[in-house]
XYZ file of C-alpha atoms in Angstrom:
597
model
C 78.579 20.940 34.363
C 75.174 20.858 36.036
C 73.652 22.707 33.119
C 75.044 20.155 30.680
C 73.721 17.280 32.789
C 70.285 18.853 32.934
C 70.369 19.284 29.179
C 71.237 15.631 28.635
C 68.569 14.593 31.106
C 65.848 16.611 29.360
C 66.985 15.256 25.987
C 66.712 11.681 27.251
C 63.214 12.319 28.613
C 62.036 13.825 25.303
C 63.598 10.949 23.390
C 61.840 8.405 25.602
C 58.478 10.152 25.230
C 58.802 10.351 21.454
C 59.825 6.708 21.299
C 56.827 5.738 23.400
C 54.495 7.740 21.090
C 55.986 6.064 18.028
C 55.559 2.637 19.608
C 51.894 3.361 20.442
C 51.246 4.677 16.925
C 52.922 1.677 15.337
C 50.738 -0.630 17.436
C 47.599 1.340 16.701
C 47.994 1.395 12.936
C 47.506 -2.329 12.381
C 44.601 -2.371 14.843
C 42.925 0.465 12.935
C 43.584 -1.268 9.647
C 42.108 -4.466 10.993
C 38.881 -2.674 12.014
C 38.619 -1.050 8.598
C 39.112 -4.397 6.863
C 36.184 -6.028 8.702
C 33.208 -5.983 6.314
C 29.905 -5.180 7.941
C 26.275 -4.283 7.294
C 25.221 -0.612 7.463
C 24.312 -1.209 11.145
C 27.887 -2.441 11.791
C 27.065 -6.132 12.116
C 30.082 -7.971 10.758
C 29.259 -10.074 7.729
C 30.912 -13.069 9.354
C 28.379 -12.953 12.194
C 25.340 -11.811 10.159
C 23.869 -15.296 9.761
C 24.169 -15.926 13.489
C 22.524 -12.554 14.192
C 19.624 -13.377 11.876
C 19.272 -16.843 13.407
C 18.984 -15.294 16.864
C 16.482 -12.722 15.659
C 14.266 -15.365 14.035
C 14.513 -17.548 17.124
C 13.282 -14.618 19.220
C 10.136 -14.214 17.063
C 9.530 -17.797 15.936
C 6.147 -17.978 17.720
C 4.890 -15.185 15.446
C 6.471 -16.554 12.287
C 4.886 -18.621 9.546
C 7.678 -18.666 6.965
C 10.369 -16.154 6.114
C 13.109 -16.318 3.496
C 16.110 -14.016 3.920
C 18.960 -13.364 1.503
C 21.820 -10.935 2.120
C 24.325 -10.051 -0.591
C 27.582 -8.116 -0.652
C 29.557 -7.210 -3.787
C 27.443 -9.626 -5.811
C 28.097 -12.545 -3.468
C 25.545 -14.267 -1.256
C 26.340 -13.854 2.440
C 23.138 -15.374 3.856
C 20.481 -17.451 2.097
C 18.147 -19.132 4.567
C 14.464 -19.911 4.986
C 12.759 -20.372 8.338
C 9.405 -21.658 9.519
C 6.591 -23.371 7.639
C 5.274 -22.688 4.169
C 2.199 -24.661 5.225
C 1.646 -24.840 8.957
C -1.316 -27.221 8.703
C 0.670 -29.704 6.623
C 3.910 -28.998 8.540
C 5.653 -28.259 5.229
C 8.869 -26.384 5.971
C 10.050 -23.436 3.919
C 13.407 -23.651 2.149
C 15.427 -21.736 -0.419
C 13.202 -23.049 -3.233
C 9.947 -21.807 -1.634
C 7.982 -19.414 -3.834
C 6.765 -16.122 -2.365
C 4.840 -13.212 -3.851
C 6.773 -10.001 -4.500
C 3.762 -7.700 -4.234
C 4.709 -4.101 -4.971
C 8.369 -5.062 -5.175
C 7.395 -5.986 -8.748
C 7.348 -2.254 -9.510
C 11.158 -2.256 -9.575
C 10.931 -4.433 -12.692
C 8.746 -1.789 -14.344
C 11.187 1.042 -13.625
C 14.131 -1.027 -14.828
C 12.269 -1.823 -18.056
C 11.424 1.856 -18.576
C 15.048 2.893 -18.114
C 16.227 0.227 -20.545
C 13.964 1.759 -23.212
C 15.105 5.256 -22.226
C 18.664 4.101 -22.861
C 17.594 2.867 -26.304
C 15.957 6.204 -27.112
C 12.460 4.684 -27.292
C 11.171 6.563 -24.254
C 11.757 9.956 -22.701
C 11.027 10.545 -19.020
C 9.759 14.103 -19.554
C 7.414 13.457 -22.499
C 3.640 13.414 -22.033
C 2.701 9.740 -21.759
C -0.277 10.298 -24.084
C 2.229 10.439 -26.941
C 3.038 6.791 -26.216
C -0.554 5.618 -25.794
C -3.306 4.918 -28.333
C -5.344 8.041 -29.075
C -8.037 8.687 -26.470
C -6.718 5.959 -24.157
C -7.121 8.042 -20.990
C -10.637 9.450 -20.574
C -10.796 10.783 -16.987
C -8.052 13.398 -16.878
C -9.125 16.569 -15.054
C -6.010 18.708 -15.544
C -4.332 20.066 -18.670
C -0.869 19.586 -17.194
C 0.890 16.684 -18.930
C 1.609 13.415 -17.133
C 5.138 12.181 -17.768
C 6.920 8.919 -17.049
C 8.738 10.837 -14.322
C 5.340 11.547 -12.719
C 4.580 7.822 -12.833
C 7.934 7.021 -11.241
C 7.383 9.634 -8.529
C 3.765 8.586 -7.896
C 2.537 12.144 -8.421
C 0.414 11.878 -11.566
C -2.637 12.717 -9.433
C -4.855 9.620 -9.657
C -7.172 8.465 -6.895
C -6.788 4.955 -5.524
C -8.875 2.047 -6.784
C -9.803 -0.956 -4.639
C -12.337 -2.909 -6.680
C -11.338 -5.199 -9.563
C -7.733 -5.159 -8.341
C -7.595 -8.885 -7.562
C -9.153 -11.877 -9.302
C -9.617 -15.307 -7.794
C -9.509 -17.102 -11.132
C -6.927 -16.844 -13.897
C -9.785 -17.105 -16.398
C -10.891 -13.570 -15.434
C -7.592 -11.994 -16.509
C -7.856 -9.627 -19.470
C -5.380 -7.935 -21.804
C -3.360 -5.286 -19.915
C -4.471 -2.384 -22.108
C -8.130 -3.403 -21.842
C -7.791 -3.778 -18.084
C -6.250 -0.326 -17.678
C -9.031 1.344 -19.639
C -11.656 -0.432 -17.574
C -9.767 0.272 -14.359
C -8.926 3.946 -15.029
C -9.443 6.023 -11.849
C -10.302 9.716 -11.629
C -7.529 12.265 -11.584
C -8.042 14.245 -8.360
C -4.729 16.090 -7.952
C -2.746 18.264 -10.318
C 0.296 16.332 -11.577
C 3.313 17.027 -9.397
C 1.343 18.537 -6.505
C 1.214 15.577 -4.103
C 2.697 12.129 -3.836
C -0.153 9.595 -3.960
C 1.100 6.013 -4.338
C -0.533 4.599 -7.470
C -0.721 1.012 -8.674
C -2.506 2.281 -11.767
C 0.347 4.651 -12.607
C 2.918 1.867 -12.389
C 0.819 -0.491 -14.498
C 0.437 2.339 -17.024
C 4.232 2.567 -17.242
C 4.322 -1.206 -17.775
C 1.797 -0.862 -20.595
C 3.907 1.864 -22.209
C 6.851 -0.552 -22.121
C 4.567 -3.071 -23.805
C 3.504 -0.616 -26.537
C 6.995 0.719 -27.268
C 8.761 -2.648 -27.190
C 6.111 -4.512 -29.159
C 6.085 -7.285 -26.548
C 3.648 -8.138 -23.748
C 5.153 -6.725 -20.580
C 5.826 -10.149 -19.051
C 7.628 -11.274 -22.203
C 9.753 -8.147 -22.190
C 10.771 -8.733 -18.548
C 11.495 -12.407 -19.226
C 13.803 -11.535 -22.110
C 15.512 -8.414 -20.801
C 15.679 -8.983 -17.035
C 14.997 -12.550 -15.949
C 16.985 -14.260 -18.718
C 20.183 -12.156 -18.422
C 20.113 -12.588 -14.640
C 19.331 -16.329 -14.815
C 16.176 -15.820 -12.722
C 14.583 -19.163 -13.602
C 12.446 -19.316 -10.472
C 10.520 -16.065 -10.990
C 7.462 -15.144 -13.062
C 5.520 -11.956 -13.709
C 3.106 -13.490 -16.194
C -0.509 -12.475 -15.301
C -1.287 -16.092 -14.367
C 2.354 -17.273 -14.084
C 1.662 -20.069 -16.556
C 4.969 -19.402 -18.333
C 6.647 -21.112 -15.347
C 4.597 -24.244 -14.538
C 7.185 -25.443 -12.025
C 7.026 -22.108 -10.210
C 3.208 -22.275 -10.122
C 3.401 -25.797 -8.687
C 5.662 -24.627 -5.867
C 3.542 -21.494 -5.287
C 0.517 -23.727 -4.721
C 2.378 -25.511 -1.922
C 2.635 -22.416 0.266
C -0.215 -20.956 2.292
C -0.773 -17.413 3.525
C -1.386 -16.300 7.103
C -2.222 -13.279 9.214
C 0.258 -11.879 11.730
C -1.590 -14.029 14.290
C -0.902 -17.124 12.188
C -4.532 -17.527 11.126
C -4.863 -19.230 7.761
C -5.963 -16.975 4.883
C -7.901 -19.498 2.845
C -8.292 -17.583 -0.423
C -4.651 -16.643 -0.808
C -4.083 -17.591 -4.462
C -5.201 -14.516 -6.368
C -4.261 -12.729 -9.589
C -3.570 -9.012 -9.944
C -5.502 -7.414 -12.793
C -2.860 -4.702 -13.366
C -0.093 -7.234 -12.872
C 3.026 -5.081 -13.601
C 2.294 -3.242 -10.344
C 2.567 -6.312 -8.119
C 2.204 -9.659 -9.874
C 5.684 -11.188 -9.619
C 6.269 -14.425 -7.702
C 9.527 -16.257 -7.088
C 12.238 -17.247 -4.663
C 14.100 -14.803 -2.462
C 17.318 -16.122 -3.987
C 16.169 -15.033 -7.452
C 15.094 -11.646 -6.131
C 18.582 -11.188 -4.684
C 20.023 -11.711 -8.176
C 18.003 -8.712 -9.298
C 19.258 -6.586 -6.395
C 22.838 -7.663 -7.133
C 22.407 -6.507 -10.733
C 21.501 -3.054 -9.431
C 24.882 -2.992 -7.640
C 27.246 -4.367 -10.293
C 30.822 -5.117 -9.286
C 33.531 -3.514 -11.417
C 32.292 -3.022 -14.984
C 29.880 -5.952 -15.101
C 26.403 -4.678 -15.990
C 23.754 -7.164 -17.036
C 20.771 -4.798 -17.219
C 22.070 -1.770 -19.107
C 24.540 -1.070 -21.869
C 25.930 1.929 -20.035
C 26.605 2.440 -16.350
C 25.337 6.003 -16.675
C 21.812 4.651 -17.208
C 21.924 2.677 -13.972
C 23.402 5.676 -12.163
C 20.577 7.843 -13.475
C 17.907 5.345 -12.397
C 19.323 5.197 -8.871
C 19.685 8.967 -8.583
C 17.129 11.165 -6.838
C 14.159 12.170 -8.968
C 11.962 13.583 -6.192
C 12.847 15.494 -3.026
C 10.635 16.243 -0.050
C 8.867 19.559 -0.586
C 11.035 22.562 0.147
C 14.079 20.479 1.111
C 17.128 18.791 -0.361
C 16.177 15.517 1.340
C 15.950 12.679 -1.238
C 12.635 10.851 -1.424
C 12.371 8.785 -4.617
C 14.988 7.641 -7.115
C 13.037 6.922 -10.307
C 10.542 4.681 -8.508
C 12.920 3.398 -5.803
C 12.198 4.851 -2.363
C 15.160 6.524 -0.668
C 15.344 5.867 3.065
C 17.958 7.116 5.496
C 19.053 4.210 7.687
C 22.567 4.365 9.167
C 23.469 4.519 5.518
C 21.393 5.920 2.675
C 19.522 3.041 1.053
C 17.053 2.396 -1.732
C 14.107 0.129 -1.067
C 10.681 -1.095 -2.036
C 8.197 -2.967 0.090
C 5.411 -5.228 -1.097
C 2.126 -6.619 0.208
C -0.473 -8.914 -1.308
C -3.476 -10.578 0.298
C -1.275 -13.065 2.159
C 2.381 -12.127 1.586
C 4.807 -9.350 2.526
C 8.252 -8.504 1.227
C 11.005 -5.906 1.467
C 13.913 -5.226 -0.882
C 16.634 -2.906 0.480
C 20.083 -2.110 -0.878
C 22.908 0.355 -0.417
C 24.688 1.009 -3.759
C 27.597 2.701 -1.976
C 28.619 -0.389 -0.019
C 27.093 -2.888 -2.486
C 25.087 -4.491 0.295
C 21.509 -5.682 -0.160
C 18.822 -7.573 1.740
C 15.732 -9.451 0.548
C 13.024 -10.446 3.029
C 9.969 -12.468 1.967
C 7.189 -13.803 4.205
C 3.856 -15.566 3.779
C 2.056 -13.267 6.214
C -0.145 -10.289 5.359
C 1.181 -6.879 6.401
C 4.105 -8.474 8.212
C 6.290 -6.089 10.251
C 8.627 -8.193 12.406
C 10.948 -9.020 9.504
C 10.011 -6.541 6.776
C 10.522 -3.655 9.197
C 12.183 -4.953 12.366
C 14.873 -7.123 10.787
C 15.584 -4.513 8.121
C 16.108 -1.894 10.837
C 18.425 -4.268 12.679
C 20.553 -4.932 9.604
C 20.528 -1.395 8.171
C 20.250 0.565 11.418
C 17.195 2.471 12.607
C 17.872 6.160 12.033
C 15.251 8.101 13.998
C 14.730 11.720 12.984
C 12.099 14.352 13.643
C 10.764 17.467 11.960
C 10.097 20.865 13.453
C 6.388 21.590 13.812
C 4.784 24.766 15.149
C 2.556 24.092 18.159
C -1.209 24.003 17.747
C -1.368 21.960 14.530
C -2.975 18.834 15.890
C -5.966 17.590 13.972
C -7.221 15.063 11.461
C -5.224 14.104 8.389
C -6.133 11.984 5.395
C -3.778 10.063 3.136
C -3.530 11.261 -0.452
C -3.772 7.626 -1.500
C -7.544 7.344 -1.337
C -10.690 6.831 -3.337
C -12.636 10.039 -3.883
C -15.612 8.672 -5.792
C -17.788 5.604 -5.755
C -18.842 3.678 -2.686
C -15.229 2.854 -1.741
C -14.658 6.484 -0.767
C -16.393 5.446 2.462
C -13.194 3.607 3.378
C -11.514 7.013 3.715
C -13.307 7.379 7.058
C -11.205 4.510 8.390
C -8.045 6.181 7.038
C -8.692 9.426 8.892
C -6.072 9.813 11.601
C -5.788 12.377 14.346
C -2.223 13.489 14.986
C -0.886 15.579 17.834
C 1.818 18.156 17.192
C 4.387 15.712 18.575
C 3.172 12.917 16.284
C 3.353 15.237 13.284
C 7.014 15.890 14.066
C 7.711 12.172 13.566
C 6.956 12.431 9.848
C 9.952 12.665 7.541
C 8.902 16.085 6.306
C 6.338 18.702 7.312
C 5.262 21.577 5.063
C 4.044 24.630 6.961
C 2.800 28.018 5.800
C 2.304 30.834 8.316
C 2.445 28.280 11.125
C -0.244 26.054 9.581
C 0.600 22.524 8.444
C -0.299 22.025 4.787
C 1.163 18.562 4.256
C 3.070 15.882 6.124
C 5.073 13.232 4.325
C 6.824 9.924 4.802
C 8.604 7.918 2.080
C 5.521 6.117 0.761
C 2.928 8.898 0.868
C 1.559 12.279 1.894
C -1.127 13.244 4.384
C -3.241 16.373 4.019
C -5.092 18.150 6.852
C -8.875 17.798 6.926
C -10.887 20.881 7.868
C -13.041 20.962 10.989
C -16.080 21.547 8.773
C -15.414 18.326 6.842
C -14.858 16.374 10.050
C -18.113 17.711 11.487
C -19.991 16.843 8.297
C -18.638 13.285 8.432
C -19.528 12.941 12.094
C -22.940 14.484 11.435
C -23.699 12.061 8.612
C -22.939 9.035 10.769
C -24.811 10.410 13.774
C -27.785 11.035 11.488
C -27.451 7.503 10.135
C -27.497 6.114 13.674
C -30.642 8.158 14.448
C -32.327 6.952 11.270
C -31.533 3.331 12.108
C -32.882 3.864 15.613
C -36.099 5.444 14.274
C -36.638 2.561 11.852
C -36.054 -0.087 14.493
C -38.373 1.680 16.956
C -41.061 1.930 14.290
C -40.793 -1.760 13.343
C -40.605 -2.983 16.953
C -43.565 -0.758 17.815
C -45.520 -2.167 14.904
C -44.759 -5.735 15.971
C -45.853 -4.967 19.538
C -49.102 -3.432 18.267
C -49.609 -6.400 15.981
C -49.179 -8.818 18.879
C -51.422 -6.732 21.150
C -54.195 -6.515 18.576
C -53.979 -10.248 17.973
C -54.175 -11.120 21.677
C -57.110 -8.780 22.210
C -58.716 -9.764 18.937
C -58.962 -6.194 17.753
C -59.019 -5.198 14.114
C -55.506 -5.724 12.777
C -53.440 -2.609 11.872
C -51.897 -2.371 8.453
C -54.630 -0.735 6.437
C -54.429 2.670 4.860
C -51.216 4.707 5.248
C -49.881 2.334 7.893
C -48.879 -0.191 5.225
C -46.626 2.400 3.524
C -45.132 3.313 6.884
C -44.257 -0.300 7.652
C -42.966 -0.859 4.127
C -40.520 2.077 4.169
C -39.090 0.981 7.518
C -38.621 -2.583 6.324
C -36.900 -1.135 3.240
C -34.683 0.997 5.510
C -33.485 -2.021 7.484
C -32.958 -3.830 4.183
C -30.828 -0.882 2.981
C -28.573 -1.182 6.055
C -28.157 -4.937 5.571
C -27.548 -4.441 1.855
C -24.816 -1.877 2.554
C -23.120 -4.108 5.128
C -23.105 -6.977 2.631
C -21.775 -4.629 -0.078
C -18.718 -3.596 1.939
C -18.150 -7.131 3.208
C -18.109 -8.483 -0.338
C -15.938 -5.604 -1.535
C -13.124 -6.455 0.883
C -13.471 -10.108 -0.150
C -12.268 -9.229 -3.687
C -15.614 -9.471 -5.439
C -15.643 -7.987 -8.928
C -17.374 -4.691 -9.583
C -19.921 -6.337 -11.881
C -20.952 -8.737 -9.110
C -21.620 -5.783 -6.788
C -24.037 -3.994 -9.109
C -27.048 -5.680 -7.561
C -26.330 -3.812 -4.325
C -26.223 -0.458 -6.135
C -29.500 -1.243 -7.889
C -31.141 -2.040 -4.561
C -29.896 1.237 -3.092
C -31.262 3.155 -6.076
C -34.610 1.403 -5.633
C -34.589 2.429 -1.986
C -34.057 6.094 -2.941
C -37.060 5.878 -5.280
C -39.173 4.367 -2.495
C -37.968 7.047 -0.051
C -38.954 9.873 -2.409
C -42.329 8.230 -3.036
C -42.950 7.849 0.715
C -42.032 11.488 1.430
C -44.326 12.759 -1.342
C -47.141 10.536 -0.125
C -46.533 11.584 3.496
C -46.742 15.288 2.637
C -49.871 14.710 0.565
C -51.638 12.442 3.070
C -50.501 13.893 6.397
C -53.421 16.312 6.833
C -55.947 13.786 5.615
C -54.839 10.911 7.816
C -57.245 10.276 10.631
C -55.049 9.183 13.565
C -53.520 10.412 16.809
C -50.715 12.961 16.970
C -48.467 10.241 18.320
C -49.141 8.098 15.265
C -48.508 11.061 12.932
C -45.243 11.729 14.750
C -44.164 8.160 14.105
C -45.041 8.546 10.414
C -42.960 11.735 10.293
C -40.047 10.014 12.068
C -40.123 7.314 9.403
C -40.068 10.046 6.744
C -37.029 11.617 8.386
C -35.333 8.202 8.459
C -36.084 7.654 4.773
C -34.704 11.119 3.954
C -31.496 10.453 5.931
C -30.970 7.024 4.347
C -31.448 8.455 0.851
C -29.093 11.351 1.662
C -26.512 8.916 2.990
C -26.678 6.910 -0.241
C -26.183 10.073 -2.310
C -23.505 11.603 -0.073
C -21.356 8.481 0.127
C -21.913 7.363 -3.489
C -23.491 4.079 -2.451
C -25.192 3.820 -5.820
C -22.040 3.251 -7.940
């Protein structure tokens, strides 16, 4: 009897426990389902609260904001479409959804889409040498026999150096035919195709020109017909001067550009010579239509005849060296936020933009600002919405040193800008790059989505330092010589002695005056270069530098010839020799840093 009672008791307990478990599970299921049904951004911000989140974020940084336009889309539908701040701070003109911004390098996505449309039609092949699509002899500065393909252009690894001059024009009257511009603009090829990733505006514009040649239409006409028109993007233009959309131009002229400190950039209406690489302007709302078309819902596809073409374009075409980590998807940069996303940023002289989308969840974000090199929204807000996914690479200790970006000029006077791009990284800082390539414990390359950095040898660093130290010494010698001459001149005048300046002394004074003039000329050259002067307008500075080299050689020859015959003190001869050394250093600096072309 007791045994039976215990049995019934245990049975009741088990039954109660099981019932309780079933009740808990039944309650949990709907809760779980409810969480799953809540749509959110990759960073888990619910779409219903996204606008409020963005409002709060903008409010936090409003003192640093000129204007920003933000559009978020999900499954082809607009979730947020708002503009904040002032398009023109001085005139207190507020930005709104109709405000026109510059896409900058985001325009490159239009090039890759156009290329893939022609690939789908069988008019282009991604692995064919691009010279088969170009007029004979079009490219004249290739250094390697390895072919350059459209895939190289998409992956930014065709090997071209960067070009800075003749990139922007201040007047639409200076714009030339795209093919003519590319031939004039052609940079040197300094890397073997496929060896390094060196972001190239020229390469993208070349792809745009190939679209032009194969389609039989100017690139802007092709984009208008095959991208803008199907997507009803009436507020966007990629015409070289945007004159195909007069209303868009009118609205573009009503917005100003600013620095991150809200200082007005006065000359902010410029024209890109190789316009397919960054010439588009339009509203953020229109740009979002383009992103939505890259994430079609169901079977709707407005850009391609077959979904396979879109899938191919958005698939990985370049991995980080020695890894299976995606880097570029046919021109679209692959970035690992909390979700894998495709993106492209853009910068012009007074505008910044970022286009980011996740094809898996069909979520996309467009951010456009009228501030140069803007980071608060184009980086900070994007990280907030997509989730900042910090990762590090393993780096062997003892690899700190100087590194130089592969996106650089290697010839002409603009190669001097590479000095400012030299960066010293510690071993810890190197580990923050997305990928590090090491061989026998030595770093050969470090990479992040938009570029590679290569180590610079100690010898090269010492040569660079030596050249600038020598330059400083030469400047000091010249100034001492001229100040000394002026003091002597004043002394002789006060004491009514015979004035100096006869004989060899006149050549000595002349070469030092020329040396100071060379320094001023070089300062003006670089100042004008960063102010978007054309190459032709800078030639006068090169001519003056060449003339200086001729004068320096003449002075050195004359100094060697006359030195023993000059009747003066050893101190005076030493000064003449110092001036000769200065002239030699200045001339060497001109030659070494290509300040003559």
